[in-house]
mmCIF file of C-alpha atoms in Angstrom:
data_model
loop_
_atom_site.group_PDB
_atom_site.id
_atom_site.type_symbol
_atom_site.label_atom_id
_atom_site.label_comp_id
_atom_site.label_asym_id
_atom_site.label_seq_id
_atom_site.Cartn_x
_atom_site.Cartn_y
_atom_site.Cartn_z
ATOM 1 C CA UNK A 1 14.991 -100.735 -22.295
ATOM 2 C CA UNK A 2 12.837 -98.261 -23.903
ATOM 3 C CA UNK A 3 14.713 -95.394 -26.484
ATOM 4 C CA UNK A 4 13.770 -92.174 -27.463
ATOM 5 C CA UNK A 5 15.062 -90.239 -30.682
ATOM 6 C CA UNK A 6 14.009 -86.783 -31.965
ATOM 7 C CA UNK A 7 13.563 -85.803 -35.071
ATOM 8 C CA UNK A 8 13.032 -82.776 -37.084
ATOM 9 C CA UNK A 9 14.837 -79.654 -38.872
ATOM 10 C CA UNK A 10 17.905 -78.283 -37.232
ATOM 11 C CA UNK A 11 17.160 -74.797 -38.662
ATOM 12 C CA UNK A 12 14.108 -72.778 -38.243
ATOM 13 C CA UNK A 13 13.350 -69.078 -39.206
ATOM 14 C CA UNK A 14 12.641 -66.447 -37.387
ATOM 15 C CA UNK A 15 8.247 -66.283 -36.541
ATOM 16 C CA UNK A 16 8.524 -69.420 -37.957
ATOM 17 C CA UNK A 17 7.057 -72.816 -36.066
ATOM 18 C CA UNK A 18 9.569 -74.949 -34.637
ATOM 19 C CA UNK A 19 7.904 -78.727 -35.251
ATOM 20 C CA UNK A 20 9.746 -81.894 -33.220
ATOM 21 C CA UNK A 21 9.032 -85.442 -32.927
ATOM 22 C CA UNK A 22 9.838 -88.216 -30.370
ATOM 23 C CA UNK A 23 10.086 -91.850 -31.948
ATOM 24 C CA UNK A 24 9.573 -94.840 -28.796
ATOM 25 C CA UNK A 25 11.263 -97.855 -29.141
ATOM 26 C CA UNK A 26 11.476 -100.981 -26.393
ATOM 27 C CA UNK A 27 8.732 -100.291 -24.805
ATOM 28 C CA UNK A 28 5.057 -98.957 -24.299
ATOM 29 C CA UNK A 29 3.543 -95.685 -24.402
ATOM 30 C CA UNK A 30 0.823 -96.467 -22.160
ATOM 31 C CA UNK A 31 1.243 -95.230 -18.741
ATOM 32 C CA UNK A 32 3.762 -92.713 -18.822
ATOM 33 C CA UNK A 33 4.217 -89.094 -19.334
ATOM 34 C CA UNK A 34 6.454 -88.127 -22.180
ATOM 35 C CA UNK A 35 7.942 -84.815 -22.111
ATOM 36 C CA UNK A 36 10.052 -82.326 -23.849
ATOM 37 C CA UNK A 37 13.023 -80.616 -22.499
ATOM 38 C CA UNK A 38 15.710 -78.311 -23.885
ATOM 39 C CA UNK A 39 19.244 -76.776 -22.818
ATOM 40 C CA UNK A 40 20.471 -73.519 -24.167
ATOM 41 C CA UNK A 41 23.444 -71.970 -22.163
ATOM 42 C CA UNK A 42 21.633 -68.837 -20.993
ATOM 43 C CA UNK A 43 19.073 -70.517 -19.069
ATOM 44 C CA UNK A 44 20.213 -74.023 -18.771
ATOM 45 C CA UNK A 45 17.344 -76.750 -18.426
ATOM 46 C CA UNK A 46 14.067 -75.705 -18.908
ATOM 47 C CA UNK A 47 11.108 -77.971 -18.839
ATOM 48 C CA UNK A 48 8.980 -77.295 -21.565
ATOM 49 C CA UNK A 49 5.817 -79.699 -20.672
ATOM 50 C CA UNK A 50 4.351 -83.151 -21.273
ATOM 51 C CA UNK A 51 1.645 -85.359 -22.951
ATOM 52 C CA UNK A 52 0.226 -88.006 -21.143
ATOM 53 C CA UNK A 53 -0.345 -91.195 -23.146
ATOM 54 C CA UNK A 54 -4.061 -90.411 -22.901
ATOM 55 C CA UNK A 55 -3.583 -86.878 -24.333
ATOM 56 C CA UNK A 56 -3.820 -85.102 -21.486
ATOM 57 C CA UNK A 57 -0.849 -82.272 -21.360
ATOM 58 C CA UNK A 58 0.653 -80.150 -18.816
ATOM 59 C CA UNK A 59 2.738 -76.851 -20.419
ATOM 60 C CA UNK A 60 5.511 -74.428 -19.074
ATOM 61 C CA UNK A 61 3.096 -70.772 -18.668
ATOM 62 C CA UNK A 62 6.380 -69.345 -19.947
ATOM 63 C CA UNK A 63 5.168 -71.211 -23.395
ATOM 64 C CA UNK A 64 2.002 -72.150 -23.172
ATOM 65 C CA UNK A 65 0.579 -69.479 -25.172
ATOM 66 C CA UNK A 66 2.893 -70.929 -28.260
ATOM 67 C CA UNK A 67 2.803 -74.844 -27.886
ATOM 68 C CA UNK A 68 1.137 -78.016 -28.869
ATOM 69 C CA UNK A 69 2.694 -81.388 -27.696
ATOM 70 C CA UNK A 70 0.665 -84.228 -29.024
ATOM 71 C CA UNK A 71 1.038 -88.323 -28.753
ATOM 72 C CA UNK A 72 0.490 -91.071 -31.164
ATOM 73 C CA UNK A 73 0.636 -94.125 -29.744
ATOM 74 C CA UNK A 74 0.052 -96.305 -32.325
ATOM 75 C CA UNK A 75 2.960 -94.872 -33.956
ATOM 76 C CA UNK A 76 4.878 -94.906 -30.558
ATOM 77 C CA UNK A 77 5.545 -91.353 -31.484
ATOM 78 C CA UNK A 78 4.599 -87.631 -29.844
ATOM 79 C CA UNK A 79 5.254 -84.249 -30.811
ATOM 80 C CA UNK A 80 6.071 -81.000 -30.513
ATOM 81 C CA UNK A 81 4.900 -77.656 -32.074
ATOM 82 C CA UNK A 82 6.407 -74.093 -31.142
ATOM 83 C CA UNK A 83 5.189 -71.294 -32.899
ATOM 84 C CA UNK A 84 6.675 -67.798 -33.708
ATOM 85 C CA UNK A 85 10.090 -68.660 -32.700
ATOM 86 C CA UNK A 86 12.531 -66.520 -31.792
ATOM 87 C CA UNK A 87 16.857 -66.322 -31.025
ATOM 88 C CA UNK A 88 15.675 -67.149 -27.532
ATOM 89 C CA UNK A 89 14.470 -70.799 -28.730
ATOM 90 C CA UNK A 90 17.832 -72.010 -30.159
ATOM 91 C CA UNK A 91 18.777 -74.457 -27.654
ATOM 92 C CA UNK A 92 19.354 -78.573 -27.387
ATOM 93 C CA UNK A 93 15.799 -79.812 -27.601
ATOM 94 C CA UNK A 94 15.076 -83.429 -25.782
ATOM 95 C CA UNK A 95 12.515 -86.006 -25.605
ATOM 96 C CA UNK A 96 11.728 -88.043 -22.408
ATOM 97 C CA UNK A 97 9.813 -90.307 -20.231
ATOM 98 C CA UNK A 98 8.922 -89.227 -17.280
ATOM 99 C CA UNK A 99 7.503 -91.662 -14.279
ATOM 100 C CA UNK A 100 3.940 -90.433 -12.731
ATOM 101 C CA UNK A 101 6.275 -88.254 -10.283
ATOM 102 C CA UNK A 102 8.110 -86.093 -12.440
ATOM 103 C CA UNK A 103 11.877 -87.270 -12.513
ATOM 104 C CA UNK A 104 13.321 -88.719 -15.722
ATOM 105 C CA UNK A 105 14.419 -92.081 -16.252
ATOM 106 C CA UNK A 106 14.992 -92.261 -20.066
ATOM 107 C CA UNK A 107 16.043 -89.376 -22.354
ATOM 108 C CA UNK A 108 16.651 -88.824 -25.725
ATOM 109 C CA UNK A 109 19.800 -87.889 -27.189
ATOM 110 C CA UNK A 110 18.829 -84.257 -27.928
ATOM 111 C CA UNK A 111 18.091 -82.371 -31.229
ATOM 112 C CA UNK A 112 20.108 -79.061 -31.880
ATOM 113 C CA UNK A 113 17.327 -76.432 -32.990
ATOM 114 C CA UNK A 114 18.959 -73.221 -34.324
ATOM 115 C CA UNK A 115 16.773 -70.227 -35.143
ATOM 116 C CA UNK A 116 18.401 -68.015 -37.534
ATOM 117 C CA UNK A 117 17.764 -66.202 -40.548
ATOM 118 C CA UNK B 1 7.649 -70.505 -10.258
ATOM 119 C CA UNK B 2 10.017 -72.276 -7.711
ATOM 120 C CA UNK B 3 13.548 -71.332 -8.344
ATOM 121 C CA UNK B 4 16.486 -73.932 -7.709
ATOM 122 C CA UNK B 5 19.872 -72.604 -6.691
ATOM 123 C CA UNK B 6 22.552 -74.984 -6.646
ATOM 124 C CA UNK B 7 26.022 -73.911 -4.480
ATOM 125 C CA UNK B 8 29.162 -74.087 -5.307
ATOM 126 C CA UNK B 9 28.810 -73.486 -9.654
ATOM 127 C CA UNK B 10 31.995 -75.255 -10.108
ATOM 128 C CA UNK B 11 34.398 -76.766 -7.797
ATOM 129 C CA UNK B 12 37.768 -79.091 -8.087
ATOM 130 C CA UNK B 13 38.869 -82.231 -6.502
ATOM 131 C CA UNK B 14 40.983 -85.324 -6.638
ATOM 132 C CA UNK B 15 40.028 -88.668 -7.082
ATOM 133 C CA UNK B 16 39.083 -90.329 -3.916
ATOM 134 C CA UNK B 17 37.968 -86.917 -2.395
ATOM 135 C CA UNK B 18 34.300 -86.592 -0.835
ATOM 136 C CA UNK B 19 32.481 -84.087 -2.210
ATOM 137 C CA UNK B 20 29.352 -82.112 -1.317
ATOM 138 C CA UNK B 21 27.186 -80.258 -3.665
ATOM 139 C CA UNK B 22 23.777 -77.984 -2.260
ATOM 140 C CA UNK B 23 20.991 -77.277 -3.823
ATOM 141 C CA UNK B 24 17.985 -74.930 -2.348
ATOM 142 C CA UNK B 25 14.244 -74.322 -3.106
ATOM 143 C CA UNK B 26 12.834 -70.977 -3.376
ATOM 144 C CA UNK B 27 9.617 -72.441 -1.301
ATOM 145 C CA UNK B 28 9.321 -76.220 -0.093
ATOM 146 C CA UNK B 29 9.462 -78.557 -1.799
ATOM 147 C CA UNK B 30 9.033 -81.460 0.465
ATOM 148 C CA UNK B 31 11.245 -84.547 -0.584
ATOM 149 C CA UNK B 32 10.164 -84.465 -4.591
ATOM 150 C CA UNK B 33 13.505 -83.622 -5.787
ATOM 151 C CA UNK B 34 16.173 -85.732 -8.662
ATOM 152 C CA UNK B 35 19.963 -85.266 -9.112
ATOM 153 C CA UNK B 36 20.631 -86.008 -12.740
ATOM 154 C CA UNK B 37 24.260 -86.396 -13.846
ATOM 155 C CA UNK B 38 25.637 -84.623 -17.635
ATOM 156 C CA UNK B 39 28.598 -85.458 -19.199
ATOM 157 C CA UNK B 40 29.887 -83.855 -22.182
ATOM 158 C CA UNK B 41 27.257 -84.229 -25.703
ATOM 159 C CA UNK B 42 25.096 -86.996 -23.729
ATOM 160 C CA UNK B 43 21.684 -86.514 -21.901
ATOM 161 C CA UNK B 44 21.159 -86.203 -18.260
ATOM 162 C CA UNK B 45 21.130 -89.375 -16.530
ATOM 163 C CA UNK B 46 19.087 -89.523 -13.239
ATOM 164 C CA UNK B 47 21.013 -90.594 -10.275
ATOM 165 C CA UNK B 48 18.521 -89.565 -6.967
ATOM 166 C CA UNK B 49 14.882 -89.143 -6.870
ATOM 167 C CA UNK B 50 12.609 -88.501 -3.919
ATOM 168 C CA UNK B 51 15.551 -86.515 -2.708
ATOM 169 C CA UNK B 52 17.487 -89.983 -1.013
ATOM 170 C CA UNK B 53 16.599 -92.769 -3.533
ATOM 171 C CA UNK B 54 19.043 -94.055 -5.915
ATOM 172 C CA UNK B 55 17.991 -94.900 -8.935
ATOM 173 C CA UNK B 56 18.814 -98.547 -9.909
ATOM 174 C CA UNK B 57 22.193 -98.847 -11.842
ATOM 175 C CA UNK B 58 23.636 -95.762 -10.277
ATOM 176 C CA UNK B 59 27.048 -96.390 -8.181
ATOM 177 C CA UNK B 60 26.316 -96.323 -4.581
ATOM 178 C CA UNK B 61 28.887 -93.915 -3.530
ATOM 179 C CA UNK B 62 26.069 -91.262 -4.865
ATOM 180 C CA UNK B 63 23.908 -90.022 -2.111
ATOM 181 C CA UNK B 64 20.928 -87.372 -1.065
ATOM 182 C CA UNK B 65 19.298 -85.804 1.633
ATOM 183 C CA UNK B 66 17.613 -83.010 2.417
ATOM 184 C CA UNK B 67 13.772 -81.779 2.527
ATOM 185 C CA UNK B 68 11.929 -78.812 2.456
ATOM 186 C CA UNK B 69 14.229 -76.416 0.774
ATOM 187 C CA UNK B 70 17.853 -77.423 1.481
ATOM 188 C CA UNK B 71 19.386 -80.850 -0.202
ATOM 189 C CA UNK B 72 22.518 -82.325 -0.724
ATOM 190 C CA UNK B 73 24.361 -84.620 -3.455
ATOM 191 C CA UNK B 74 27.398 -86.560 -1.827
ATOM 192 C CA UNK B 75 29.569 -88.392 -3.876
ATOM 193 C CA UNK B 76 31.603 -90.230 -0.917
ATOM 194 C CA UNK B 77 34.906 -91.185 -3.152
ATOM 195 C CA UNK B 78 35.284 -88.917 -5.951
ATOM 196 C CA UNK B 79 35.986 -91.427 -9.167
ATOM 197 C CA UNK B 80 37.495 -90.763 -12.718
ATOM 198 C CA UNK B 81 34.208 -91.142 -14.097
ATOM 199 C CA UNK B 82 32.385 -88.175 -11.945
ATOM 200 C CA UNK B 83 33.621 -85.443 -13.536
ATOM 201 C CA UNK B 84 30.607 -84.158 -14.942
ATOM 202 C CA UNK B 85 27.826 -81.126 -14.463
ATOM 203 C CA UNK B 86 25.289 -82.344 -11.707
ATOM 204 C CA UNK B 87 21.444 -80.725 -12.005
ATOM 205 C CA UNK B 88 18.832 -80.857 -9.158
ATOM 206 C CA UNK B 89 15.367 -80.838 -10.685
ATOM 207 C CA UNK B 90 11.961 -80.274 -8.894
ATOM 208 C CA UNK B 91 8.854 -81.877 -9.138
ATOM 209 C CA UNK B 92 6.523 -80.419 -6.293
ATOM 210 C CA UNK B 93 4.839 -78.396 -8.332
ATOM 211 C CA UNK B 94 4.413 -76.912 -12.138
ATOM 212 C CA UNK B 95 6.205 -75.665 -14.075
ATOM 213 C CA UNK B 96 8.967 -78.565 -12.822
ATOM 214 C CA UNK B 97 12.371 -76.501 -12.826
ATOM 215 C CA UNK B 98 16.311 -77.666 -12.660
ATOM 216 C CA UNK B 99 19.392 -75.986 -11.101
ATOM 217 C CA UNK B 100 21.454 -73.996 -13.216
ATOM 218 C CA UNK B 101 24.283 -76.707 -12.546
ATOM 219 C CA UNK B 102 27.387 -77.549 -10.421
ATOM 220 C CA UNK B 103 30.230 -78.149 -12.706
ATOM 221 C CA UNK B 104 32.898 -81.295 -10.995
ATOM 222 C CA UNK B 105 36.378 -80.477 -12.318
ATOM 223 C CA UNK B 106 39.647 -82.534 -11.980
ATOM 224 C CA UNK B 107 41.577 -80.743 -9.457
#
């Protein structure tokens, strides 16, 4: 049964670059697409994108112009990068696996990211 | 983008009741939609994908149909354990995009 925990600093500045990062355990990275996800309660669920184990990455537009998700696999690890954050980016931030479809099987159990001064 | 819009936002009910919760697609969507559950502090946990599958380990009372841009969740006998916010989530196309949520209340 594969896990998935996130890592990183709960508080970020204002401007500042939000940095994440997914540890794998149980299982292989090879094959999958691993993803990040957060949850604020203004707009809910919001895919943010994924890496494929290759490298390869897909990113919400909404974002795209401020993120970097990047895999290790032979740390079982991938990462995200958000830069010039704002209020808007405080939310629950989670890691996942994602099957060749696009549903999630296997989650993390979320990182609070606050963005304050 | 394709915009999800789950019906009702919250709703009540009693153990053993049936209960039906809607979600619709801006544009179609075919069948690539997932129901994930949320309970309180804990991820989303995927019950339905491909709009009618259920995902291994999920109680079979849980159920979906629907294609295009209209699908349902039925849980056929409401149980202790399914009170909980339930998200529909799209695949079809990019940027994949959830529901805002359908919160299950104890009536």
């Amino acid at each position: 049964q594969v896990q998935l925990q996130e890592s990183g600093p709960g508080l970020v500045k204002p401007s500042e670059t939000l940095s994440l990062r997914c540890t794998v355990s149980g299982g292989s990275m090879n094959k999958y697409y691993w993803s990040w996800i957060r949850q604020s309660p203004g707009k809910g669920l919001e895919w943010i994108g994924f890496v494929y184990y290759s490298g390869n990455t897909n990113y919400n537009p909404s974002l795209k112009s401020r993120l970097y998700i990047s895999v290790d696999t032979s740390k079982n690890q991938f990462s995200l990068k958000l830069s010039s954050v704002t209020v808007a980016d405080t939310a629950l931030y989670y890691c996942a696996r994602g099957s060749s479809s696009g549903f999630y099987v296997s989650w993390g159990q979320g990182i609070l990211v606050t963005v304050s001064s | 983008d394709i915009q999800m819009t789950q019906s009702p936002s919250a709703l009540s009910a009693s153990v053993g009741d049936r209960v039906t919760i809607t979600c619709r697609a801006s544009q179609s969507i075919f069948t690539w939609l997932a129901w994930y559950q949320q309970k309180p502090g804990k991820a989303p946990q995927l019950l339905i994908y491909k709009a009618s599958s259920l995902q291994s380990g999920a109680p079979s009372r849980f159920s979906g149909s629907g294609s295009g841009t209209e699908f349902t969740l039925t849980i056929s006998s409401l149980q202790p354990d399914d009170f909980a916010i339930y998200y529909c989530q799209q695949y079809n196309s990019f940027p994949w995009t959830f529901g805002q949520g359908t919160k299950v209340e104890i009536k």
